[in-house]
Amino acid sequence: MDLIFRARVGELLLNTVLLMLVTVPACVILGVGGAWLVERTRLRGHKWWAVLLAAPLAIPAFVNSYAWVSAVPSLAGLWSGVLIATLSYFPLVYIPAAATLSRLDPAIEQSAASLGLGAWRTFFRVVIPQLRIAVTGGALLVSLHLLAEYGAFAMIRFDTFTTAIMVQYQSTFNGPAGNMLASVLVFMCLILLLVEVRGRGNSRYARIGSGAQARPLRLPLRAYQLPAQLFLVALTALAFGLPLTFVLRWIFAGGPDSWAADEFLPALLQTLAYGLAGALATTAVAFPMAYLAVRHPGWFSKALELSNYITSSMPGIVVGLAFVTISINAAPNLYQTSALLISAYVLLFLPRALVTIRSGLAQAPKELDEAAQALGKPPLLAFLRVTLRLTAPAAAGGAALVFLAIVNELTATLLLSPNGTRTLATEFWSKSSEIDYAGAAPYALLMILISAPMTYLLFQQSKKAAGQ
Amino acid sequence: MTYFSHSRLPEPRIAASVATSTNSHLKIDAVTKNFGSQSVLMGVTLSVAKGGTTAIVGPSGSGKTTLLRLIAGFEHPDTGRISLSGSQVAGEGDWVPAHKRNVGYVAQDGGLFPHLSVGQNISFGLDAGKLPGGHRRVKVRVAELLRMVSLDPEMAKRRPHQLSGGQQQRVALARALAREPELMLLDEPFSALDAGLRVATRRAVGKVLQDAGITTILVTHDQGEALSFADQVAVMRGGRLAQIGNPFIVYTRPADRATAEFLGDAVILDAWMEGSLATCSLGGIPVRRPPAQGRVQLMLRPEQIRIAEDGPIRGVVVDTDYFGPETTVRLKLSVPPILGKATAADHRYHGGGEIITIRHWNASIARPGAELCLRVVGEAVAFPMEDLPSTSPAGTPGTGLS
Ligand SMILES: Nc1ncnc2c1ncn2[C@@H]1O[C@H](COP(=O)(O)OP(=O)(O)O)[C@@H](O)[C@H]1O
Ligand SMILES: [Mg+2]
């Protein structure tokens, strides 16, 4: 048993490492290349392409996987995993890279040129180093997603740690084997965090100086215009067009029967309810933390942020298992309650809210709060009318991102939801697991429709954040 | 007005034009403030008369903003007391929060609320419910305030980001004036404006505040602004007030060399003090209250040294800098003839050969190499020898200290 188990761990480790070794570089190349084409060349229709390249993010990876399996039923194993993961996750690199490129001060490139560097050498010696933070950050996100993803890989029968833990959990409830696998997964996440801290480096690339910034330079594409357009058409067709097409095809194939309102409506309402409750709870927890970090920075707020950074990088399955174990042992009457599920969402998605609220708080300096006090408003009223009011848009943006994440969350929801809970994601999952692809299609379409505006919001926000 | 001498200096050399402490509006008494291990204020004592204008001037980082924030009630003092109109607002367990002090505050960048229109910013501190006439009265008052700071009442509809820097400053002032505070604190409100606008805005703001009879404290690092704006100047350095007095006195009779050099260009020479006459390369110069006898440092303002055909002192032009209305002339002093004969070998006097910088309106008379005749007008200020500054600014090279 032990020997078999060890061989199993070795196989999972090999799968996971190979998956990351191929997918992460692929995502970086597609993401940076796309960002460069869109932001730095005279690409025709670059405004449209800028949005289209972010669009695949609106399609949950497990829906992408479902569409690809419908298109090519024989898909299975490592290379299928690489294909689907790359197409699903390259926008995670593209979005920050594009934001950084659009913000880079052309004056820096011009001074490089005046120091005698040619266009290509300028690109590699000045532009690429400035992309470092964006790219390492994006690559970390991709890696964490690869470790955490369950649905997309389970659908094509590609085994990673997460899928194996899920199988263990479902067969031998909370067995020690599952916990052992989970600890390997945790260990891998921690290593990734360390690598990212290293790779990010200490340099700051903020723009120095004041005054309005000129628009970035764009290189003429000339003969490369057509190949560039073809490349982008192919990429969006595979990452966005194909999944959307197959979801729609299944919907037409299923006809009106698959929209059975008595199944469909509760799932939609429950998803919205969980999404809203989770988003509100997460924002409510994130606000004081962000406030502390911005207004009263100190060891406490730093420790809080660090611990949050680590927990948030944990895959949903690990957080789910931890919550199951703790609640069964310590608070059995909490087990499988919606309160427990919402706390798991808070823990998983807190950083999304934190990051946006922090940047919002930075827009509301404490001097404004003090100005309100000097104008006769008591501290609490000053806080409500100035700081809270100025942070509200950012907090709403953060809440929207958390909402999006909850709508598409599958793993922790499967583990922790109360009996009888049906969300769009779990319902989609149970239908497609039963090979009822037509029945699953409406849920997929709804997840895409809910995600689309949020993805656009995320895209806009990244541009704005980079602009400051 | 009061005079506060540097602790290392002997008794005041300057007659303090003392303000009666009974009508002082603001009293700060031995206030200290630390941030962590850094002492930012180290015992500040200041009293501001009702309706007066006080400028706190000092290099950046000297603690001016911190002092202002203590007065406004944004920070607690570590020790010491602050009282407004005779009642203690901070210190010894007393604490009146910022919103109850009725103190106006205008920050460096104006600090307008970006989410509110200009009109809403100005009426922020007004309580529509409490004003007779309610909302209509508020509107009238906003227009009134805008006119007061020389802005078009139509601007009430605009957003802060649609205003220029100078306009934002005026709106910030109008906002602070709306509650009719008795004390107005201005923290470098003009430093973000360009030179021409700065003078105009400063005049306008000064006039508004004076007309309203509001006690004003202006913080600035610009000595010209401090001297022209206020009737009391407090010079701040390293968390202490080095000198307090009226602008003329602090400029012409600074308490120490660092203050002298901070407030403007200074010519500093070694000299020998006997009675109230100091002997140096510029001849014998009267000093009103000599702090010591024997070797001293003598401070003159460049404008006290005039080029005059019958002047008794000679200097050779080293070089000049042309500034338009005036020219800066660097001169190498020769040993004055009166001294040359009588005291050439005098052990008490080591002068001669110093390079000083003066100003003159006529660029053409000062060609390098030319010999000029000079005359000194007025009195000099003497500092004891041990009062050496840590830095010697570029304006006074070759003062013969070495
Ligand atoms: N909130 C604070 N925390 C820590 N140090 C501060 C704080 N406020 C000011 N200081 C320090 O106090 C010193 C004086 O600051 P400040 O009063 O702003 O000077 P000034 O306005 O004269 O330039 C500076 O060295 C500054 O770094
Ligand atoms: Mg300051």
mmCIF file of C-alpha atoms and ligand atoms in Angstrom, chain B residues 35 38 40 59-66 75, ligand 1:
data_model
loop_
_atom_site.group_PDB
_atom_site.id
_atom_site.type_symbol
_atom_site.label_atom_id
_atom_site.label_comp_id
_atom_site.label_asym_id
_atom_site.label_seq_id
_atom_site.Cartn_x
_atom_site.Cartn_y
_atom_site.Cartn_z
ATOM 1 C CA PHE B 35 7.666 60.220 16.420
ATOM 2 C CA GLN B 38 12.819 60.914 16.583
ATOM 3 C CA VAL B 40 10.508 66.475 16.118
ATOM 4 C CA PRO B 59 14.039 74.711 6.579
ATOM 5 C CA SER B 60 11.971 71.711 5.552
ATOM 6 C CA GLY B 61 11.949 68.958 8.141
ATOM 7 C CA SER B 62 12.328 71.401 11.039
ATOM 8 C CA GLY B 63 8.919 70.509 12.469
ATOM 9 C CA LYS B 64 6.718 73.331 11.196
ATOM 10 C CA THR B 65 3.904 71.127 9.925
ATOM 11 C CA THR B 66 4.002 69.070 13.104
ATOM 12 C CA GLU B 75 -1.859 65.240 16.916
HETATM 13 N N1 LIG C 1 3.488 61.120 11.263
HETATM 14 C C1 LIG C 1 4.829 61.111 11.316
HETATM 15 N N2 LIG C 1 5.490 59.978 11.621
HETATM 16 C C2 LIG C 1 6.837 59.952 11.701
HETATM 17 N N3 LIG C 1 7.636 61.008 11.464
HETATM 18 C C3 LIG C 1 7.041 62.179 11.143
HETATM 19 C C4 LIG C 1 5.621 62.284 11.046
HETATM 20 N N4 LIG C 1 5.322 63.572 10.715
HETATM 21 C C5 LIG C 1 6.499 64.219 10.603
HETATM 22 N N5 LIG C 1 7.543 63.381 10.871
HETATM 23 C C6 LIG C 1 8.963 63.741 10.880
HETATM 24 O O1 LIG C 1 9.102 64.922 11.614
HETATM 25 C C7 LIG C 1 10.050 65.774 11.021
HETATM 26 C C8 LIG C 1 9.450 67.145 10.836
HETATM 27 O O2 LIG C 1 8.408 67.061 9.916
HETATM 28 P P1 LIG C 1 7.506 68.296 9.534
HETATM 29 O O3 LIG C 1 6.842 68.802 10.762
HETATM 30 O O4 LIG C 1 6.613 67.855 8.441
HETATM 31 O O5 LIG C 1 8.565 69.348 9.010
HETATM 32 P P2 LIG C 1 8.372 70.609 8.085
HETATM 33 O O6 LIG C 1 6.914 70.861 7.921
HETATM 34 O O7 LIG C 1 9.088 71.692 8.802
HETATM 35 O O8 LIG C 1 9.035 70.292 6.785
HETATM 36 C C9 LIG C 1 10.471 65.140 9.716
HETATM 37 O O9 LIG C 1 11.738 64.563 9.897
HETATM 38 C C10 LIG C 1 9.445 64.070 9.484
HETATM 39 O O10 LIG C 1 10.041 62.952 8.889
#
